Coordinates of C-alpha atoms in Angstrom, one line a residue:
M1 CA 0.1 0.0 0.2
T2 CA 1.3 3.3 -1.0
A3 CA 0.9 7.0 1.1
I4 CA 2.3 8.3 -2.3
D5 CA 1.2 11.6 -3.3
A6 CA -1.7 11.7 -1.0
G7 CA 1.0 13.6 1.2
Q8 CA 1.0 11.7 4.2
T9 CA 2.3 13.8 7.0
P10 CA 4.2 13.2 10.4
V11 CA 2.7 16.5 11.6
L12 CA -0.5 16.1 13.2
V13 CA -2.6 17.5 15.8
G14 CA -3.6 14.5 18.3
M15 CA -6.6 12.6 18.3
R16 CA -9.3 11.4 20.9
P17 CA -10.8 7.7 19.5
P18 CA -14.1 6.8 20.3
P19 CA -13.3 4.1 22.9
A20 CA -13.7 0.7 21.2
K21 CA -16.8 -2.0 21.8
A22 CA -14.5 -5.2 21.9
S23 CA -12.0 -6.9 24.5
G24 CA -8.4 -6.0 24.6
A25 CA -9.4 -2.0 23.2
L26 CA -6.3 0.4 22.7
S27 CA -5.1 1.9 25.4
S28 CA -6.4 5.5 26.2
N29 CA -4.5 7.6 28.1
G30 CA -2.1 10.9 27.0
R31 CA 0.8 8.6 27.5
D32 CA 0.7 5.9 24.8
N33 CA -2.5 6.8 22.3
P34 CA -1.2 10.0 20.5
F35 CA -4.7 10.3 19.6
D36 CA -6.2 10.7 23.7
R37 CA -6.1 14.7 22.5
I38 CA -9.1 16.1 20.4
P39 CA -12.5 16.3 22.2
M40 CA -14.9 14.7 21.1
A41 CA -16.8 18.0 19.2
A42 CA -14.4 17.8 16.6
Y43 CA -16.0 14.4 15.7
Q44 CA -20.1 16.0 15.0
Q45 CA -18.6 19.6 14.2
P46 CA -18.2 20.8 10.1
V47 CA -15.2 22.2 11.1
W48 CA -12.7 22.2 14.4
V49 CA -10.3 25.3 15.0
Q50 CA -7.5 24.0 17.2
K51 CA -5.5 27.2 18.9
G52 CA -1.9 25.8 20.1
L53 CA 1.7 26.4 20.6
L54 CA 1.8 28.4 17.0
G55 CA -1.3 29.4 16.4
R56 CA -5.1 27.9 15.3
A57 CA -5.4 25.2 12.8
W58 CA -9.1 24.5 11.1
L59 CA -9.2 20.9 11.3
V60 CA -12.1 20.2 8.8
N61 CA -14.3 17.4 9.6
D62 CA -16.4 17.3 6.7
P63 CA -16.8 16.1 3.3
A64 CA -18.2 19.4 1.5
G65 CA -15.2 21.4 2.9
V66 CA -12.6 18.3 3.0
K67 CA -14.0 18.6 -1.2
Q68 CA -13.4 22.5 -1.0
V69 CA -10.3 22.4 0.0
L70 CA -8.4 19.7 -2.0
I71 CA -10.5 20.1 -5.5
D72 CA -12.8 23.4 -5.4
K73 CA -10.0 25.6 -4.3
V74 CA -7.4 23.5 -4.5
G75 CA -5.0 27.0 -5.8
N76 CA -6.0 28.5 -2.3
Y77 CA -5.2 25.2 -0.6
P78 CA -0.9 24.4 -1.5
K79 CA 1.0 22.1 0.8
M80 CA 3.2 23.8 3.6
D81 CA 6.7 24.0 2.5
M82 CA 8.2 23.1 5.9
E83 CA 6.5 19.3 4.8
N84 CA 7.7 19.7 0.9
R85 CA 11.3 19.9 2.9
F86 CA 10.9 17.6 5.2
F87 CA 9.7 14.4 3.3
R88 CA 12.7 16.0 0.2
A89 CA 15.1 15.5 3.2
L90 CA 13.8 12.1 3.9
F91 CA 12.7 11.1 0.2
G92 CA 14.6 13.0 -2.8
D93 CA 12.5 15.0 -4.8
G94 CA 9.6 12.6 -5.5
L95 CA 6.1 13.2 -5.6
L96 CA 5.4 13.6 -2.0
S97 CA 7.8 16.7 -1.8
R98 CA 7.5 18.1 -5.4
D99 CA 4.5 20.7 -5.6
G100 CA 2.8 22.5 -9.4
E101 CA 3.7 21.4 -13.0
A102 CA 7.3 19.6 -11.7
W103 CA 4.6 17.3 -9.3
R104 CA 1.8 16.9 -12.4
A105 CA 5.0 15.8 -14.9
H106 CA 6.2 13.2 -12.6
R107 CA 2.3 12.3 -12.0
R108 CA 1.8 11.7 -16.1
I109 CA 4.8 10.0 -16.5
M110 CA 3.7 7.9 -13.4
A111 CA 0.7 6.7 -13.6
P112 CA 1.4 4.3 -16.7
S113 CA 3.5 2.2 -13.5
F114 CA 0.6 2.2 -11.4
D115 CA -3.1 1.4 -13.8
P116 CA -4.4 -2.1 -13.8
R117 CA -2.9 -4.0 -16.7
S118 CA 0.5 -3.2 -14.9
V119 CA -1.2 -4.3 -11.6
A120 CA -2.6 -7.5 -12.6
G121 CA 0.8 -8.1 -14.5
Y122 CA 2.7 -7.5 -10.2
A123 CA -0.6 -9.8 -8.9
G124 CA 1.6 -13.2 -9.4
A125 CA 5.0 -11.3 -7.5
M126 CA 2.3 -9.8 -4.4
A127 CA 1.4 -13.7 -4.2
D128 CA 3.9 -16.1 -3.8
A129 CA 5.4 -13.3 -1.9
A130 CA 2.2 -14.2 0.0
A131 CA 2.7 -17.7 0.3
E132 CA 6.0 -18.0 0.8
F133 CA 6.0 -16.9 3.9
A134 CA 2.6 -18.9 5.0
D135 CA 5.0 -21.3 4.5
G136 CA 7.0 -19.9 6.5
W137 CA 4.7 -20.0 9.4
A138 CA 3.4 -23.0 8.7
R139 CA 7.2 -24.3 10.0
L140 CA 6.5 -22.8 13.7
D141 CA 4.6 -25.3 16.8
N142 CA 1.4 -24.3 16.7
D143 CA 0.5 -21.6 19.5
A144 CA 4.0 -19.9 18.5
E145 CA 3.7 -16.1 19.2
V146 CA 5.0 -13.7 16.8
D147 CA 5.3 -10.3 16.1
V148 CA 2.5 -9.2 13.7
S149 CA 3.3 -6.1 13.7
E150 CA 7.2 -6.5 12.1
A151 CA 5.7 -9.9 10.8
M152 CA 3.5 -7.4 7.8
T153 CA 6.9 -5.7 7.2
L154 CA 8.9 -7.8 6.5
L155 CA 6.3 -9.8 4.1
T156 CA 5.1 -5.8 2.9
L157 CA 8.4 -5.4 2.1
E158 CA 9.7 -8.9 0.1
I159 CA 6.6 -7.6 -2.4
I160 CA 7.6 -4.1 -3.0
C161 CA 11.0 -5.5 -3.6
R162 CA 9.4 -9.1 -5.6
T163 CA 7.3 -5.8 -8.0
M164 CA 10.3 -3.8 -7.8
F165 CA 13.4 -5.4 -8.9
S166 CA 12.3 -8.5 -10.1
S167 CA 14.9 -11.2 -10.2
D168 CA 17.0 -8.8 -8.3
Y169 CA 14.4 -8.8 -5.0
E170 CA 16.5 -10.9 -2.8
E171 CA 19.4 -8.1 -3.0
M172 CA 17.0 -5.1 -2.7
T173 CA 15.2 -6.8 0.0
T174 CA 18.3 -6.9 2.6
L175 CA 19.5 -3.6 0.8
T176 CA 16.4 -1.1 1.6
G177 CA 15.5 -3.8 5.2
S178 CA 19.0 -2.9 6.3
A179 CA 18.6 0.8 5.1
L180 CA 13.9 1.4 6.2
S181 CA 15.3 -0.6 10.2
R182 CA 18.3 2.1 10.4
S183 CA 16.5 4.6 9.6
E184 CA 13.4 4.9 12.0
D185 CA 14.4 8.1 13.7
A186 CA 14.3 10.0 11.1
F187 CA 10.5 10.1 11.5
N188 CA 10.4 11.6 14.5
F189 CA 9.0 15.2 14.2
N190 CA 9.0 17.2 16.9
L191 CA 8.3 22.0 17.2
L192 CA 11.8 21.8 16.4
D193 CA 11.9 21.6 13.1
I194 CA 9.4 23.4 12.3
L195 CA 11.2 26.3 14.2
P196 CA 13.3 29.8 12.1
V197 CA 17.2 28.5 12.0
I198 CA 17.3 25.7 13.6
G199 CA 14.3 23.7 11.9
G200 CA 16.4 24.2 8.9
L201 CA 19.8 23.2 10.5
R202 CA 17.8 19.5 11.4
L203 CA 17.2 19.5 8.6
K204 CA 19.8 19.6 6.9
Q205 CA 21.6 16.6 9.7
R206 CA 18.5 14.8 9.2
E207 CA 19.5 14.9 5.1
K208 CA 23.5 13.8 6.2
K209 CA 22.1 10.9 8.1
F210 CA 19.9 9.7 5.2
A211 CA 22.5 9.5 2.5
A212 CA 24.9 8.0 5.3
I213 CA 22.2 5.2 5.6
F214 CA 20.5 4.7 2.2
A215 CA 24.1 4.7 0.4
P216 CA 25.2 1.6 -0.3
M217 CA 20.6 0.9 -1.2
D218 CA 21.7 3.7 -4.1
G219 CA 24.5 1.8 -5.5
A220 CA 21.9 -1.0 -6.0
V221 CA 19.2 1.2 -7.4
R222 CA 21.6 3.1 -9.7
R223 CA 23.3 -0.1 -10.4
L224 CA 19.4 -1.8 -11.4
I225 CA 18.6 1.7 -13.0
E226 CA 21.5 1.2 -16.3
S227 CA 20.7 -2.4 -16.3
R228 CA 16.8 -2.0 -17.5
R229 CA 17.9 0.6 -19.6
A230 CA 20.2 -1.8 -21.1
D231 CA 17.4 -3.8 -21.1
P232 CA 14.1 -2.2 -21.9
G233 CA 11.8 -5.5 -21.7
R234 CA 11.7 -5.7 -18.1
T235 CA 8.0 -4.6 -16.5
D236 CA 8.9 -5.2 -13.1
L237 CA 7.4 -2.2 -11.5
L238 CA 11.8 -0.4 -11.5
G239 CA 12.0 -1.0 -15.3
R240 CA 8.8 0.7 -16.2
L241 CA 9.5 3.7 -13.9
V242 CA 12.7 4.0 -15.6
A243 CA 10.5 3.1 -19.9
A244 CA 8.0 5.8 -19.4
L245 CA 7.8 8.8 -21.4
D246 CA 5.2 12.0 -20.5
E247 CA 2.0 11.5 -22.8
E248 CA 2.2 15.5 -23.3
T249 CA 5.9 16.6 -23.3
G250 CA 8.0 13.0 -24.6
A251 CA 10.4 13.4 -21.1
K252 CA 11.9 10.4 -19.3
L253 CA 12.4 10.7 -16.2
T254 CA 16.1 11.3 -15.1
P255 CA 18.6 8.4 -12.7
Q256 CA 18.3 10.9 -9.7
E257 CA 14.3 11.1 -10.3
V258 CA 14.1 7.7 -10.6
R259 CA 15.8 6.5 -7.4
D260 CA 14.1 9.3 -5.7
E261 CA 10.6 7.7 -7.0
V262 CA 11.8 4.4 -6.0
L263 CA 12.8 5.7 -2.1
T264 CA 9.6 7.4 -1.6
I265 CA 7.5 4.3 -3.2
F266 CA 9.6 2.6 -0.7
V267 CA 8.4 4.1 3.0
A268 CA 5.4 5.5 1.8
G269 CA 4.1 1.7 -0.4
H270 CA 5.2 -0.5 2.2
E271 CA 4.9 1.2 5.7
T272 CA 1.1 1.6 4.9
T273 CA 0.5 -1.8 4.1
A274 CA 2.8 -3.0 6.9
S275 CA 0.3 -0.6 8.9
A276 CA -3.0 -1.9 7.1
M277 CA -2.2 -5.5 7.9
T278 CA -1.6 -5.7 11.0
F279 CA -4.6 -3.5 12.4
C280 CA -6.6 -5.6 10.0
W281 CA -5.8 -8.7 12.1
Y282 CA -6.4 -7.1 15.7
L283 CA -9.6 -6.8 14.8
L284 CA -9.5 -9.5 13.1
S285 CA -9.2 -11.4 16.6
H286 CA -11.7 -9.3 18.6
Y287 CA -14.4 -10.1 15.9
P288 CA -14.9 -13.9 15.6
E289 CA -18.0 -13.3 14.1
W290 CA -16.1 -11.8 10.7
E291 CA -13.0 -14.2 10.9
A292 CA -15.2 -17.3 10.3
R293 CA -17.4 -14.9 7.4
L294 CA -14.3 -14.3 6.1
H295 CA -12.6 -17.8 5.9
A296 CA -16.0 -19.1 5.2
E297 CA -15.7 -16.8 1.8
L298 CA -11.7 -17.5 1.2
D299 CA -12.6 -21.6 1.8
E300 CA -15.8 -20.9 -1.3
V301 CA -13.7 -19.2 -3.1
L302 CA -10.3 -20.6 -3.4
G303 CA -10.3 -24.3 -1.4
G304 CA -6.9 -24.3 -0.3
R305 CA -5.2 -22.5 -3.7
T306 CA -3.2 -19.8 -3.4
P307 CA -5.6 -16.7 -4.9
T308 CA -4.8 -15.1 -8.3
E309 CA -4.9 -11.7 -9.6
A310 CA -8.2 -13.1 -11.2
D311 CA -10.4 -14.7 -7.7
L312 CA -10.0 -10.9 -6.6
P313 CA -13.2 -9.4 -7.6
K314 CA -15.0 -13.1 -6.1
L315 CA -13.7 -12.2 -2.6
P316 CA -15.7 -9.0 -1.8
L317 CA -16.1 -9.7 2.4
T318 CA -12.3 -9.8 1.8
R319 CA -11.9 -6.4 1.0
R320 CA -14.5 -5.1 2.9
I321 CA -12.5 -6.3 5.2
I322 CA -9.8 -4.2 4.4
E323 CA -11.4 -1.2 3.5
E324 CA -13.2 -1.3 7.3
S325 CA -10.2 -2.0 9.1
M326 CA -8.4 0.9 7.0
R327 CA -11.9 3.2 8.8
L328 CA -11.5 2.8 12.3
Y329 CA -7.2 2.7 12.1
P330 CA -6.4 4.4 8.6
P331 CA -2.3 3.8 8.0
A332 CA -1.4 7.1 8.1
P333 CA -4.1 9.3 9.9
G334 CA -3.1 13.1 8.1
I335 CA -3.0 14.2 5.5
S336 CA -0.8 16.9 4.4
S337 CA -1.7 20.2 6.3
R338 CA -2.5 23.3 3.5
V339 CA -2.0 27.4 3.8
A340 CA -4.5 29.3 3.0
K341 CA -3.4 31.5 0.1
E342 CA -6.0 34.4 0.8
A343 CA -8.8 34.3 2.8
D344 CA -11.8 31.7 2.8
V345 CA -15.0 30.6 4.2
I346 CA -15.1 26.8 5.0
C347 CA -18.4 25.7 5.9
G348 CA -19.6 28.8 7.1
E349 CA -15.9 28.8 9.3
K350 CA -13.7 32.4 8.8
V351 CA -10.2 31.0 7.7
P352 CA -7.7 34.0 7.1
K353 CA -4.9 34.4 4.5
G354 CA -1.7 31.8 6.1
G355 CA -4.0 30.0 7.7
V356 CA -3.5 26.3 8.6
I357 CA -6.1 23.5 7.2
A358 CA -5.6 20.3 8.6
I359 CA -7.5 16.9 7.6
S360 CA -7.6 13.7 9.7
A361 CA -8.8 10.7 7.6
W362 CA -8.8 9.7 11.6
V363 CA -11.5 12.0 12.7
L364 CA -13.3 11.8 9.4
H365 CA -13.6 7.6 9.4
R366 CA -14.8 8.1 13.1
H367 CA -17.1 11.3 12.8
R368 CA -20.8 10.9 13.6
A369 CA -22.6 12.9 10.7
F370 CA -21.5 10.1 8.3
W371 CA -21.0 6.9 9.9
D372 CA -23.3 4.8 12.1
A373 CA -22.5 3.1 15.2
P374 CA -18.4 4.7 14.4
E375 CA -16.0 2.2 17.1
T376 CA -18.1 -0.6 16.3
F377 CA -16.5 -3.0 13.1
D378 CA -19.3 -3.5 11.2
P379 CA -17.4 -4.3 7.2
D380 CA -20.9 -4.6 5.5
R381 CA -21.1 -0.6 6.2
F382 CA -18.9 -1.2 2.8
L383 CA -21.8 -3.0 0.8
P384 CA -22.7 -1.0 -2.3
E385 CA -27.0 -0.4 -0.4
R386 CA -25.5 0.7 2.1
S387 CA -22.3 3.0 0.7
A388 CA -25.1 4.2 -1.7
G389 CA -25.3 8.4 -0.2
R390 CA -22.4 8.7 1.7
P391 CA -20.3 11.5 0.6
R392 CA -17.5 10.8 -1.6
F393 CA -14.5 12.8 1.1
A394 CA -16.0 10.9 4.0
Y395 CA -13.9 8.2 3.4
L396 CA -10.1 9.3 3.2
P397 CA -8.0 6.2 3.5
F398 CA -5.3 7.1 0.1
G399 CA -6.2 10.9 0.2
G400 CA -7.9 12.8 -2.8
G401 CA -7.9 15.5 -5.2
P402 CA -5.3 15.6 -8.0
R403 CA -3.5 14.5 -5.3
V404 CA -5.1 10.6 -4.3
C405 CA -2.0 8.1 -3.6
I406 CA -1.5 7.2 -7.2
G407 CA -0.5 3.7 -5.4
Q408 CA -4.6 2.8 -4.0
M409 CA -5.4 0.1 -7.0
M410 CA -2.2 -1.6 -6.1
A411 CA -2.3 -1.4 -2.7
M412 CA -5.9 -2.7 -2.0
T413 CA -4.7 -5.7 -4.0
E414 CA -1.3 -6.8 -2.7
A415 CA -3.7 -6.6 0.8
T416 CA -6.2 -9.0 -0.1
L417 CA -3.9 -11.2 -1.9
I418 CA -2.1 -11.5 2.0
L419 CA -5.2 -11.7 3.7
A420 CA -6.8 -13.9 1.1
T421 CA -3.2 -16.1 1.1
L422 CA -2.6 -16.1 4.9
A423 CA -6.4 -16.1 6.2
Q424 CA -7.7 -19.8 4.6
R425 CA -4.4 -21.3 6.4
F426 CA -4.5 -19.7 9.9
R427 CA -6.0 -17.4 12.2
L428 CA -4.4 -15.4 15.1
R429 CA -5.2 -15.1 19.2
M430 CA -3.9 -11.9 21.0
R431 CA -1.6 -11.6 23.9
P432 CA -3.7 -12.3 26.7
G433 CA -3.6 -9.8 29.3
H434 CA -1.8 -7.3 26.2
Q435 CA -3.0 -3.9 25.3
V436 CA -2.8 -2.4 22.5
A437 CA -1.5 1.6 21.9
I438 CA -1.4 3.2 19.1
Q439 CA 2.5 4.6 18.3
H440 CA 2.1 8.2 15.4
R441 CA 4.8 8.9 13.1
V442 CA 4.4 8.7 9.7
T443 CA 2.1 5.4 9.8
I444 CA 0.4 4.3 13.1
R445 CA 1.9 1.6 14.3
P446 CA 1.6 -0.3 18.1
R447 CA 3.6 0.1 19.9
G448 CA 6.0 -2.2 21.1
G449 CA 4.5 -4.6 18.4
L450 CA 1.4 -6.9 18.1
P451 CA 2.5 -10.5 19.9
M452 CA -0.2 -12.6 18.1
R453 CA 0.0 -16.8 18.4
I454 CA -0.3 -18.5 15.4
E455 CA -3.2 -21.1 14.9
R456 CA -4.1 -23.5 12.3
R457 CA -6.9 -23.5 10.9

């Protein structure tokens, strides 16, 4: 899964989730849950104004207001320059940090690599990786305990490496995994990063640290880029990016631009999918009735075999379970903040020039005006008949507007294949007494992991 282009941000005001209905609910205290600070009013009002040390911010919680910011008046609400600088320091100059015509050109060039035909071509590698991962779990003792958060991170990393590099994936899995694990501290963000002078110095330090950490991976990526240029017939994701042309100008991505987009895809892509799958297992372990329905669908459609891309339309409940999991626990719960270039009115609330606009999938997905029993895990709320009339911008796991996630189809294909492959062979059960708390950096994860017991079906 990918947050690419949606502009998911590490800068997010805290939000308080309504109490969960399932047993083993997330702990809810200010230290363990970063979403414990916004009052219930934010889940009820169209716009909630937060007053903080750095001034006011307007949290837009109404789909019409979100559409105004992301589509109708998108030119009046550019991303914050600070966030572009932050992402540029971490990933290079990719889709997350570009704006204007440079962003539009990259989007045009990259779009064919994420279209339905291309994604169908990646599905076989995704399914093979998931099946091999399942075989590894099958070799463990029954009731063996695993950290599901770590396991999903490893699996999604291998999947993105296989889809990106095909036959070269083993080397890149090792290099990328090492780089990503060493760079985790770079995602810690605090108020010092936005202060004049100090913020710039901290970003320069991040750039140097990141460059050193990713140097071995960069060397390998550049070598593989050259090999794809010499062999343009390769249809893995890297090969497609190297060969892609701008349909309007005929321009291609430079090797440095390919490198920056590759790193963006890796970091934004596999982290968000890992988060989505982690909380999906968490929820299924607390809702056995939905788990039983999932198993019934998988048994009927697959009969024990590895799923393929052709099976996806036959697994509607599997998809709804993932959608509902991302509603309750959106992997990247905040879309990049915007700054009003000119004064405006959003849902009756006056926003001055320079006003900071925040949009939170976490709040939107639990807002009382658009969701019945929003704390309850109910995948059938995504049935067509129950979704009819729901505002488009009430559900934003992939962002929205022109910068909607370019890889959302790839994300859903990957997540569905993972869940279908593993759930038809295993059940996962929480460690008794374990309390789960959220850690929020760019994505959300269970703080300290998610220990679960594996049970063979």
